Amino acid sequence: MVTQRPVKTTVAILAFGIALIGLPLTGSNSSARGDDGGKEEDSYRLLSIAAPAAVTDSRSQHWKPSDDGVALEVSGIAPLDDTRIAVSIRKGEIWILDGVYDDDPDSKVTYHRFASALHEPLGLLKQDDALITAQRTEITAIRDLDGDLVADDYETLTNDWGVTGCYHEYAYGPKRDGQGNLWFTLNIGMGLKGQQLTRILPDAALGYRQAKWRGWGLQIGADGEAIPVCAGMRSPSGIGANAAGDMFYTDQQGNWVATNSLHHMRPGVFFHHPESLASMNQPGSPLSGIESVPDGLPLPEALQQFPQMRPPAVWFPYKKMGQSATDIVLDESGGSFGPFAGQLFVGEFTQASINRVFLEKVDGEYQGVCFPFRRGMASAVLRLAQGNDGSLFVGMTNRGWSSLGTASYGLQRLVWTGKTPFEILAMRAKPDGFELEFTSPVDPASAVNPSSYQMSSHTYLYQSTYGSDEVQQRSLPIQRAVVSDDGRKVRLYVDGLRPLFVHEINAAGIRNVDGQPLLHSQAHYTLNRIPTNQ
């Protein structure tokens, strides 16, 4: 089935576990301006492959897709070659799109349905001759055996987890780490009732009521076994590896989760949502011995009482840096996507945007900083994938929840124009402050002036209620600023650093040598550890 103007498809109402509180949820976010009013599109141009205007409200019980083509509620993206990508959609299909790298994609892209009859696929990965996706109840490898470009082999790689029938029991992935291992993540079930309670684990640890491995990150073993690695997840809709090949996931604000967060997945670690501990005593669990969970404490105190729990590598302060973090993609472009090679981009559902993350290791553990990157997508960003030319594909869908933007779903592509924006490239922790690195040399007069910067810190409550306000807030004076000889770095000496606190900086007074302000002047560093070495 190949078509250039594909027929309308009808889609049943589904839903994702997206956290939304107090957001104006209509209208466009297309202005895409930085903190200083500069235009993000000057450096990153947004091309729409398919983003038809919404015809009903995203939360409507009578939701309808657009009359314009396939309802591309993109739930997974897998680049194939220099002209094609594969996308999974929430309806339960996989489509092959050709011509997606064209600068005028609306008239050039062709669509071919490759697979159908899937159950809520929420990820897509090309591996050898297969496309692999996470369905609600299994990880499936899908192949075309006879060369007719239609799938005819659906192989179950693993289905070793529990499902009660709760709407919130999503499965995400898979993604591949640097060693070639396949990872996937499982949502917590929420509000279980009725027959769902007959499918939970019997005699579960600490009395929590969940199905097997809910709220866990897992690998797929060579024999198809689901290998539990780490626990404590609420709604881990994004996973991805960094440049070192280590695997991370994003979580979304809710009960036990103060705000959106990015976590390093590794064996035997617990993150924050304790209902995942229902599986703690299952064979193969790397966790044991947890007898109680603190509630209502500031995070640093909770971590002291709960030694198995590890803090996130990065907190995304609520609303300042989004409201529902989603997919993770590593910039592997080597510079063809601008100055951020080796950093992570993280999707943002509610604000229809993308954020950027720089990570470093301190005492062997990851921590880092998040920055705004690009706003103005047509709908909620659920999936990201870097194309063969370095550009960034953005898969969108907001049905059942809400987001900024004019569309209910679609596929867009971000292309670097060749113009490097003036940005904070990286922020590194020091024993007595931070080092800022910029994408171009700074004006020394503005950079050495402490009043060019404002800094504060805060932490969150670890609690069973929904989210957390910023607590224990404190302003931090900048004692002095020293500019490097090449003008690309500024060393800030700061009093009052606090471990396990988010340290926010606004460098609105900085200018580059051409007198331009930063496109985005704010950065949010999660200082889990204060380094002891310069």
Coordinates of C-alpha atoms in Angstrom, one line a residue:
M1 CA 0.0 0.0 0.0
V2 CA 1.7 3.2 -1.2
T3 CA 0.1 6.6 -1.4
Q4 CA 1.1 10.2 -1.5
R5 CA -2.2 11.5 -0.1
P6 CA -3.2 8.6 2.2
V7 CA -6.8 8.1 3.2
K8 CA -8.2 9.2 6.5
T9 CA -7.9 6.6 9.3
T10 CA -10.2 6.3 12.3
V11 CA -8.5 6.0 15.8
A12 CA -10.0 4.8 19.0
I13 CA -9.5 6.9 22.1
L14 CA -6.4 6.0 24.1
A15 CA -4.5 7.8 26.7
F16 CA -1.0 8.4 28.2
G17 CA 0.0 9.0 31.8
I18 CA 0.9 12.6 31.3
A19 CA 1.0 15.0 34.3
L20 CA -0.9 18.2 33.8
I21 CA -1.7 20.9 36.3
G22 CA -2.8 24.5 35.8
L23 CA -1.8 25.0 32.2
P24 CA -3.5 27.1 29.6
L25 CA -3.9 24.4 27.0
T26 CA -5.1 26.0 23.8
G27 CA -3.5 28.1 21.1
S28 CA -0.2 28.1 19.3
N29 CA 3.3 28.1 20.7
S30 CA 4.8 29.1 17.4
S31 CA 6.5 32.3 18.3
A32 CA 9.6 30.3 19.5
R33 CA 11.4 33.2 21.0
G34 CA 14.3 33.0 23.4
D35 CA 14.5 34.7 26.8
D36 CA 15.8 37.9 25.3
G37 CA 13.2 37.9 22.5
G38 CA 15.6 36.5 19.9
K39 CA 14.3 33.9 17.5
E40 CA 15.1 30.2 17.9
E41 CA 14.2 29.6 14.3
D42 CA 17.2 31.7 13.2
S43 CA 19.4 28.7 14.2
Y44 CA 16.9 25.8 14.1
R45 CA 14.3 25.8 11.3
L46 CA 11.1 23.7 11.8
L47 CA 9.7 21.8 8.8
S48 CA 6.3 20.1 9.0
I49 CA 6.0 16.8 7.3
A50 CA 2.5 16.3 8.6
A51 CA 0.8 18.5 11.3
P52 CA -2.8 19.1 10.3
A53 CA -4.9 21.5 12.4
A54 CA -6.9 19.8 15.2
V55 CA -10.6 19.4 14.5
T56 CA -11.6 18.6 18.0
D57 CA -10.3 19.3 21.5
S58 CA -7.6 16.8 22.5
R59 CA -9.6 15.8 25.6
S60 CA -12.9 15.4 23.8
Q61 CA -14.8 12.1 24.2
H62 CA -15.7 12.5 20.5
W63 CA -12.1 13.1 19.4
K64 CA -11.6 12.9 15.6
P65 CA -8.5 13.0 13.4
S66 CA -8.1 15.5 10.6
D67 CA -9.5 14.7 7.2
D68 CA -6.0 15.2 5.8
G69 CA -4.2 11.9 5.4
V70 CA -3.0 9.3 7.9
A71 CA -3.5 10.2 11.6
L72 CA 0.2 10.3 12.4
E73 CA -0.1 10.1 16.2
V74 CA 3.6 9.2 16.3
S75 CA 4.6 6.9 19.1
G76 CA 7.9 5.7 17.7
I77 CA 10.5 6.7 15.1
A78 CA 13.2 4.6 13.5
P79 CA 15.4 6.2 10.8
L80 CA 16.0 3.7 8.0
D81 CA 18.3 5.3 5.3
D82 CA 19.0 8.6 3.6
T83 CA 15.4 9.1 2.4
R84 CA 13.1 7.0 4.7
I85 CA 12.0 6.6 8.3
A86 CA 9.6 4.2 10.0
V87 CA 7.0 5.5 12.5
S88 CA 4.7 3.7 14.8
I89 CA 1.3 5.3 15.5
R90 CA -1.0 5.0 18.5
K91 CA -3.7 3.3 16.4
G92 CA -1.4 0.2 16.3
E93 CA 0.4 0.5 12.9
I94 CA 3.8 1.0 11.5
W95 CA 4.3 3.2 8.4
I96 CA 7.3 3.7 6.1
L97 CA 7.7 7.4 5.0
D98 CA 9.9 8.2 2.0
G99 CA 11.0 11.7 1.1
V100 CA 11.1 13.0 4.6
Y101 CA 14.4 14.8 4.2
D102 CA 13.1 17.0 1.4
D103 CA 12.9 20.7 2.2
D104 CA 9.3 20.7 0.9
P105 CA 8.1 17.5 2.5
D106 CA 4.4 18.2 2.3
S107 CA 4.2 17.5 -1.4
K108 CA 7.0 14.9 -1.6
V109 CA 6.5 12.4 1.2
T110 CA 5.0 9.0 0.4
Y111 CA 3.4 6.7 2.9
H112 CA 3.4 2.9 3.0
R113 CA 1.8 0.8 5.7
F114 CA 4.2 -1.9 6.9
A115 CA 2.5 -3.4 9.9
S116 CA -0.9 -3.3 11.6
A117 CA -3.0 -4.8 14.5
L118 CA -0.5 -3.8 17.2
H119 CA -1.6 -2.9 20.7
E120 CA -0.4 0.5 21.7
P121 CA 3.1 0.5 20.3
L122 CA 5.2 3.1 22.2
G123 CA 8.6 2.9 20.7
L124 CA 10.4 1.8 17.5
L125 CA 13.9 0.5 16.9
K126 CA 15.5 -0.9 13.7
Q127 CA 17.8 -3.8 14.5
D128 CA 19.2 -6.0 11.7
D129 CA 16.2 -7.1 9.5
A130 CA 13.6 -6.2 12.1
L131 CA 11.6 -3.3 13.5
I132 CA 11.2 -3.8 17.2
T133 CA 8.4 -2.2 19.3
A134 CA 7.0 -2.3 22.8
Q135 CA 3.4 -3.2 22.8
R136 CA 1.3 -3.1 25.9
T137 CA 1.9 -6.8 26.7
E138 CA 5.1 -7.7 24.8
I139 CA 8.2 -6.6 23.0
T140 CA 7.8 -7.6 19.4
A141 CA 10.3 -8.0 16.5
I142 CA 8.5 -7.4 13.1
R143 CA 9.9 -8.6 9.8
D144 CA 9.1 -8.7 6.1
L145 CA 10.2 -12.2 5.0
D146 CA 9.1 -12.3 1.4
G147 CA 10.2 -8.8 0.3
D148 CA 6.8 -7.3 -0.5
L149 CA 7.3 -4.5 2.1
V150 CA 4.5 -5.8 4.3
A151 CA 5.2 -7.4 7.7
D152 CA 4.5 -11.1 7.8
D153 CA 6.4 -12.2 10.9
Y154 CA 5.7 -11.0 14.4
E155 CA 8.1 -12.5 16.9
T156 CA 7.6 -12.1 20.7
L157 CA 11.0 -11.3 22.2
T158 CA 9.7 -11.1 25.7
N159 CA 6.4 -10.7 27.6
D160 CA 7.6 -11.4 31.1
W161 CA 5.7 -8.7 33.0
G162 CA 2.2 -8.2 34.5
V163 CA -0.8 -6.3 33.1
T164 CA -4.0 -5.8 35.1
G165 CA -6.0 -3.9 32.5
C166 CA -5.3 -0.5 34.1
Y167 CA -5.2 2.3 31.4
H168 CA -1.9 3.6 32.9
E169 CA 0.1 0.4 32.3
Y170 CA 2.2 1.5 29.3
A171 CA 5.3 -0.1 28.1
Y172 CA 8.0 2.0 26.4
G173 CA 10.9 1.2 24.1
P174 CA 13.1 -0.6 23.3
K175 CA 16.3 1.4 23.1
R176 CA 19.8 0.1 22.8
D177 CA 22.7 1.0 25.2
G178 CA 26.4 1.3 24.3
Q179 CA 26.9 -2.4 24.8
G180 CA 24.0 -3.4 22.5
N181 CA 21.6 -4.3 25.3
L182 CA 17.9 -3.6 24.7
W183 CA 16.1 -1.8 27.4
F184 CA 12.4 -1.0 28.1
T185 CA 10.4 0.6 30.9
L186 CA 7.0 0.0 32.4
N187 CA 4.6 2.5 33.9
I188 CA 3.0 2.1 37.3
G189 CA -0.6 1.1 37.3
M190 CA -2.9 3.8 38.9
G191 CA -6.2 3.6 40.6
L192 CA -6.5 -0.2 40.3
K193 CA -10.0 -1.5 41.0
G194 CA -12.4 -4.4 40.4
Q195 CA -11.1 -7.2 38.3
Q196 CA -7.7 -5.4 38.0
L197 CA -7.0 -6.3 41.6
T198 CA -7.2 -10.0 40.9
R199 CA -4.2 -9.6 38.6
I200 CA -1.8 -8.0 41.0
L201 CA 1.1 -9.8 42.7
P202 CA -0.1 -11.8 45.7
D203 CA 1.6 -11.0 49.1
A204 CA 3.6 -8.2 47.5
A205 CA 6.3 -6.4 49.4
L206 CA 5.2 -3.6 51.7
G207 CA 1.6 -4.3 50.7
Y208 CA 1.8 -2.4 47.5
R209 CA -0.7 -3.4 44.8
Q210 CA 0.9 -3.7 41.4
A211 CA 1.4 -6.2 38.7
K212 CA 4.8 -7.8 38.1
W213 CA 7.6 -5.4 37.3
R214 CA 5.4 -2.3 37.1
G215 CA 7.6 0.8 37.6
W216 CA 10.8 -1.0 36.6
G217 CA 13.5 -0.6 33.9
L218 CA 14.4 -3.9 32.3
Q219 CA 16.7 -5.5 29.7
I220 CA 15.9 -8.2 27.3
G221 CA 18.1 -11.3 27.8
A222 CA 19.4 -13.5 25.1
D223 CA 16.8 -16.2 25.8
G224 CA 13.9 -13.6 25.9
E225 CA 13.9 -13.3 29.6
A226 CA 13.0 -9.8 31.0
I227 CA 15.9 -8.9 33.3
P228 CA 14.8 -6.4 36.0
V229 CA 17.5 -3.8 36.5
C230 CA 16.2 -0.9 38.5
A231 CA 12.9 0.3 40.1
G232 CA 11.0 3.4 41.3
M233 CA 9.6 4.7 38.1
R234 CA 6.2 6.4 37.7
S235 CA 5.7 7.2 34.0
P236 CA 9.0 6.5 32.3
S237 CA 8.0 7.5 28.8
G238 CA 11.5 8.4 27.5
I239 CA 14.6 6.3 27.5
G240 CA 18.0 6.7 25.7
A241 CA 21.7 6.3 26.0
N242 CA 24.3 9.1 26.4
A243 CA 27.6 9.4 24.6
A244 CA 29.2 6.9 27.0
G245 CA 26.6 4.4 26.2
D246 CA 24.9 4.5 29.7
M247 CA 21.1 4.4 29.7
F248 CA 18.8 7.0 31.1
Y249 CA 15.1 7.5 31.5
T250 CA 12.8 10.5 32.1
D251 CA 10.0 10.5 34.7
Q252 CA 7.0 12.8 35.0
Q253 CA 5.6 14.7 38.0
G254 CA 3.1 13.0 40.1
N255 CA 2.7 11.3 43.5
W256 CA 6.2 10.6 44.9
V257 CA 7.8 12.5 41.9
A258 CA 8.4 16.2 42.8
T259 CA 8.8 17.3 39.2
N260 CA 10.1 15.9 35.9
S261 CA 13.4 14.2 36.1
L262 CA 16.2 12.4 34.3
H263 CA 17.8 9.3 35.8
H264 CA 20.8 7.1 35.2
M265 CA 19.5 3.4 35.0
R266 CA 21.9 0.9 36.6
P267 CA 21.6 -2.3 38.5
G268 CA 20.0 -2.4 41.9
V269 CA 19.0 1.3 42.1
F270 CA 15.7 2.7 43.3
F271 CA 14.6 6.1 42.1
H272 CA 11.4 7.4 43.8
H273 CA 8.0 5.7 43.2
P274 CA 7.7 3.0 46.0
E275 CA 4.8 1.1 44.5
S276 CA 7.3 -0.5 42.2
L277 CA 8.6 -2.3 45.3
A278 CA 5.6 -4.7 44.9
S279 CA 8.1 -6.7 42.8
M280 CA 11.0 -6.4 45.2
N281 CA 10.8 -10.0 46.3
Q282 CA 10.3 -11.5 42.9
P283 CA 13.0 -13.9 41.6
G284 CA 15.7 -11.9 39.8
S285 CA 15.0 -8.7 41.7
P286 CA 18.2 -6.8 42.4
L287 CA 16.5 -4.9 45.3
S288 CA 15.9 -6.3 48.8
G289 CA 15.7 -5.3 52.4
I290 CA 13.6 -2.1 52.0
E291 CA 11.3 -2.1 55.0
S292 CA 9.8 1.4 55.1
V293 CA 9.6 4.5 52.9
P294 CA 9.8 8.0 54.3
D295 CA 7.1 10.5 53.4
G296 CA 6.9 14.3 53.4
L297 CA 10.6 15.0 53.9
P298 CA 12.9 17.4 52.0
L299 CA 14.8 15.2 49.5
P300 CA 18.2 15.4 51.2
E301 CA 16.7 14.1 54.5
A302 CA 14.7 11.4 52.7
L303 CA 17.9 10.2 51.0
Q304 CA 19.6 9.8 54.4
Q305 CA 16.7 7.7 55.7
F306 CA 16.4 5.7 52.4
P307 CA 19.9 4.6 51.4
Q308 CA 18.7 2.5 48.4
M309 CA 17.2 5.6 46.8
R310 CA 19.3 7.6 44.4
P311 CA 18.6 11.2 43.3
P312 CA 18.0 12.1 39.6
A313 CA 20.9 13.2 37.5
V314 CA 18.8 16.2 36.5
W315 CA 15.6 17.8 37.8
F316 CA 13.5 19.8 35.3
P317 CA 11.9 22.6 37.5
Y318 CA 8.2 22.5 36.9
K319 CA 6.8 24.9 34.2
K320 CA 10.2 26.6 34.0
M321 CA 11.5 23.6 32.1
G322 CA 8.3 21.9 31.1
Q323 CA 5.5 19.8 32.6
S324 CA 5.8 16.3 31.1
A325 CA 9.2 15.1 30.0
T326 CA 9.3 12.5 27.3
D327 CA 11.8 11.1 24.9
I328 CA 15.6 11.2 25.1
V329 CA 17.9 11.5 22.1
L330 CA 21.7 11.9 21.9
D331 CA 23.2 14.4 19.4
E332 CA 25.5 12.1 17.4
S333 CA 25.7 14.4 14.5
G334 CA 29.3 15.4 15.0
G335 CA 28.4 19.1 14.5
S336 CA 26.0 18.8 11.6
F337 CA 23.2 19.7 14.0
G338 CA 25.0 22.7 15.6
P339 CA 27.3 23.1 18.6
F340 CA 25.7 20.6 20.9
A341 CA 27.2 17.3 19.8
G342 CA 27.4 14.7 22.6
Q343 CA 24.6 16.3 24.6
L344 CA 21.0 15.0 25.1
F345 CA 17.8 16.5 23.9
V346 CA 14.6 15.7 25.9
G347 CA 11.1 16.0 24.6
E348 CA 8.4 18.0 26.4
F349 CA 4.8 17.0 26.0
T350 CA 2.7 19.7 27.6
Q351 CA 4.7 22.7 26.4
A352 CA 5.3 21.2 22.9
S353 CA 9.0 21.9 23.1
I354 CA 12.4 20.3 23.4
N355 CA 15.0 20.9 26.2
R356 CA 18.7 20.3 26.2
V357 CA 20.9 18.5 28.9
F358 CA 24.6 18.5 29.6
L359 CA 25.9 15.8 31.9
E360 CA 29.1 15.3 33.8
K361 CA 30.3 12.8 36.4
V362 CA 31.3 13.8 39.9
D363 CA 32.7 11.1 42.2
G364 CA 31.6 8.5 39.7
E365 CA 27.9 9.6 39.5
Y366 CA 26.1 11.6 36.9
Q367 CA 24.7 15.1 37.5
G368 CA 24.1 18.0 35.2
V369 CA 22.2 20.9 33.9
C370 CA 19.1 21.5 31.7
F371 CA 18.5 24.4 29.3
P372 CA 15.6 25.4 27.0
F373 CA 16.3 24.5 23.4
R374 CA 13.4 24.9 21.0
R375 CA 9.8 25.8 21.4
G376 CA 6.9 26.1 19.0
M377 CA 6.2 22.5 17.9
A378 CA 2.8 21.9 16.5
S379 CA 1.7 19.5 19.2
A380 CA 2.9 17.5 22.2
V381 CA 6.4 16.1 21.7
L382 CA 6.4 12.3 22.5
R383 CA 9.2 10.9 20.3
L384 CA 12.5 12.2 19.0
A385 CA 15.0 10.6 16.6
Q386 CA 18.1 12.0 14.9
G387 CA 18.1 11.5 11.1
N388 CA 21.0 10.3 8.9
D389 CA 21.8 13.9 8.1
G390 CA 21.9 15.0 11.7
S391 CA 18.5 16.7 11.7
L392 CA 16.0 15.9 14.4
F393 CA 12.6 14.2 13.8
V394 CA 9.9 15.2 16.2
G395 CA 6.9 12.8 16.7
M396 CA 3.8 14.4 18.3
T397 CA 0.4 13.4 19.7
N398 CA -1.7 14.9 22.5
R399 CA -5.0 13.0 22.4
G400 CA -6.4 12.3 25.8
W401 CA -4.3 15.0 27.4
S402 CA -3.5 18.5 26.3
S403 CA -0.6 20.6 25.0
L404 CA 0.3 23.8 23.3
G405 CA 0.2 23.9 19.6
T406 CA -2.4 23.9 16.8
A407 CA -2.4 20.2 15.9
S408 CA -3.4 17.0 17.7
Y409 CA -0.6 15.0 16.2
G410 CA 2.1 15.0 13.5
L411 CA 5.7 14.7 12.4
Q412 CA 8.1 17.6 12.1
R413 CA 11.8 18.0 11.5
L414 CA 14.3 20.4 13.0
V415 CA 17.2 21.5 10.8
W416 CA 20.2 23.5 11.8
T417 CA 20.5 26.6 9.6
G418 CA 24.3 26.9 10.1
K419 CA 24.0 29.8 12.4
T420 CA 25.3 29.1 15.9
P421 CA 23.1 30.6 18.6
F422 CA 24.8 32.4 21.5
E423 CA 24.0 30.0 24.3
I424 CA 25.5 28.6 27.5
L425 CA 27.0 25.4 26.0
A426 CA 27.8 23.7 29.3
M427 CA 27.8 24.3 33.1
R428 CA 30.2 22.5 35.3
A429 CA 30.3 22.2 39.1
K430 CA 33.4 23.4 40.9
P431 CA 34.3 23.2 44.7
D432 CA 33.4 26.9 45.1
G433 CA 31.1 27.6 42.3
F434 CA 30.5 26.8 38.6
E435 CA 32.2 27.2 35.2
L436 CA 30.0 28.4 32.3
E437 CA 31.1 27.6 28.8
F438 CA 29.6 29.5 25.9
T439 CA 29.1 28.8 22.2
S440 CA 31.0 32.0 21.3
P441 CA 33.3 34.4 23.1
V442 CA 31.8 36.7 25.7
D443 CA 32.2 40.4 26.1
P444 CA 34.7 40.6 29.1
A445 CA 33.1 43.7 30.6
S446 CA 29.7 42.1 31.0
A447 CA 31.1 38.7 31.9
V448 CA 33.2 39.8 34.9
N449 CA 30.4 41.9 36.4
P450 CA 28.7 39.8 39.2
S451 CA 25.5 41.7 38.6
S452 CA 25.2 40.0 35.2
Y453 CA 24.2 36.9 37.0
Q454 CA 21.5 35.9 39.4
M455 CA 21.6 32.6 41.2
S456 CA 19.4 30.7 43.7
S457 CA 19.0 27.2 44.9
H458 CA 16.1 25.0 46.1
T459 CA 15.1 21.4 46.7
Y460 CA 11.9 19.4 46.8
L461 CA 9.8 17.3 49.1
Y462 CA 9.8 13.6 48.8
Q463 CA 6.1 12.8 49.4
S464 CA 3.2 10.7 48.5
T465 CA 1.1 13.6 47.4
Y466 CA 1.2 15.0 43.8
G467 CA 4.4 16.8 43.0
S468 CA 6.2 19.3 45.2
D469 CA 6.7 23.0 45.4
E470 CA 10.3 24.3 45.5
V471 CA 11.3 24.4 49.1
Q472 CA 14.2 25.7 51.2
Q473 CA 14.9 28.4 48.6
R474 CA 17.9 30.6 49.0
S475 CA 19.5 33.4 46.9
L476 CA 23.2 32.8 46.3
P477 CA 25.6 35.8 45.9
I478 CA 28.1 35.7 43.0
Q479 CA 31.4 36.8 44.7
R480 CA 33.4 37.2 41.5
A481 CA 33.6 36.1 37.9
V482 CA 36.8 35.3 35.9
V483 CA 36.9 35.1 32.1
S484 CA 39.2 32.6 30.3
D485 CA 41.8 33.9 27.9
D486 CA 39.8 32.7 24.9
G487 CA 36.6 34.3 26.2
R488 CA 34.6 31.0 26.0
K489 CA 34.5 30.2 29.7
V490 CA 33.6 32.1 32.8
R491 CA 34.5 30.9 36.3
L492 CA 31.9 31.9 38.9
Y493 CA 32.8 31.9 42.6
V494 CA 29.6 31.3 44.6
D495 CA 28.9 31.2 48.3
G496 CA 26.5 28.7 49.8
L497 CA 26.5 25.7 47.5
R498 CA 24.3 22.9 48.8
P499 CA 24.5 19.3 47.7
L500 CA 21.3 17.7 46.5
F501 CA 19.8 21.1 45.6
V502 CA 19.0 22.5 42.2
H503 CA 21.1 25.6 41.5
E504 CA 19.5 28.0 39.0
I505 CA 21.3 30.7 37.2
N506 CA 20.0 33.6 35.0
A507 CA 22.9 35.2 33.1
A508 CA 20.7 37.8 31.5
G509 CA 23.4 40.5 31.7
I510 CA 25.9 38.5 29.6
R511 CA 26.7 39.7 26.1
N512 CA 29.0 38.2 23.4
V513 CA 31.7 40.2 21.6
D514 CA 29.1 41.4 19.1
G515 CA 26.9 42.8 21.9
Q516 CA 24.2 40.1 21.6
P517 CA 22.5 38.7 24.7
L518 CA 22.1 34.9 25.3
L519 CA 19.2 33.3 23.4
H520 CA 18.4 31.4 26.6
S521 CA 19.9 33.0 29.7
Q522 CA 18.6 30.4 32.3
A523 CA 20.1 27.1 33.3
H524 CA 19.2 24.7 36.1
Y525 CA 22.0 22.6 37.5
T526 CA 21.2 19.6 39.8
L527 CA 24.1 19.6 42.3
N528 CA 24.0 16.2 43.8
R529 CA 27.7 16.3 44.8
I530 CA 30.1 19.2 45.2
P531 CA 33.4 18.2 43.6
T532 CA 36.5 18.3 45.7
N533 CA 38.9 18.8 42.9
Q534 CA 39.3 21.9 40.7

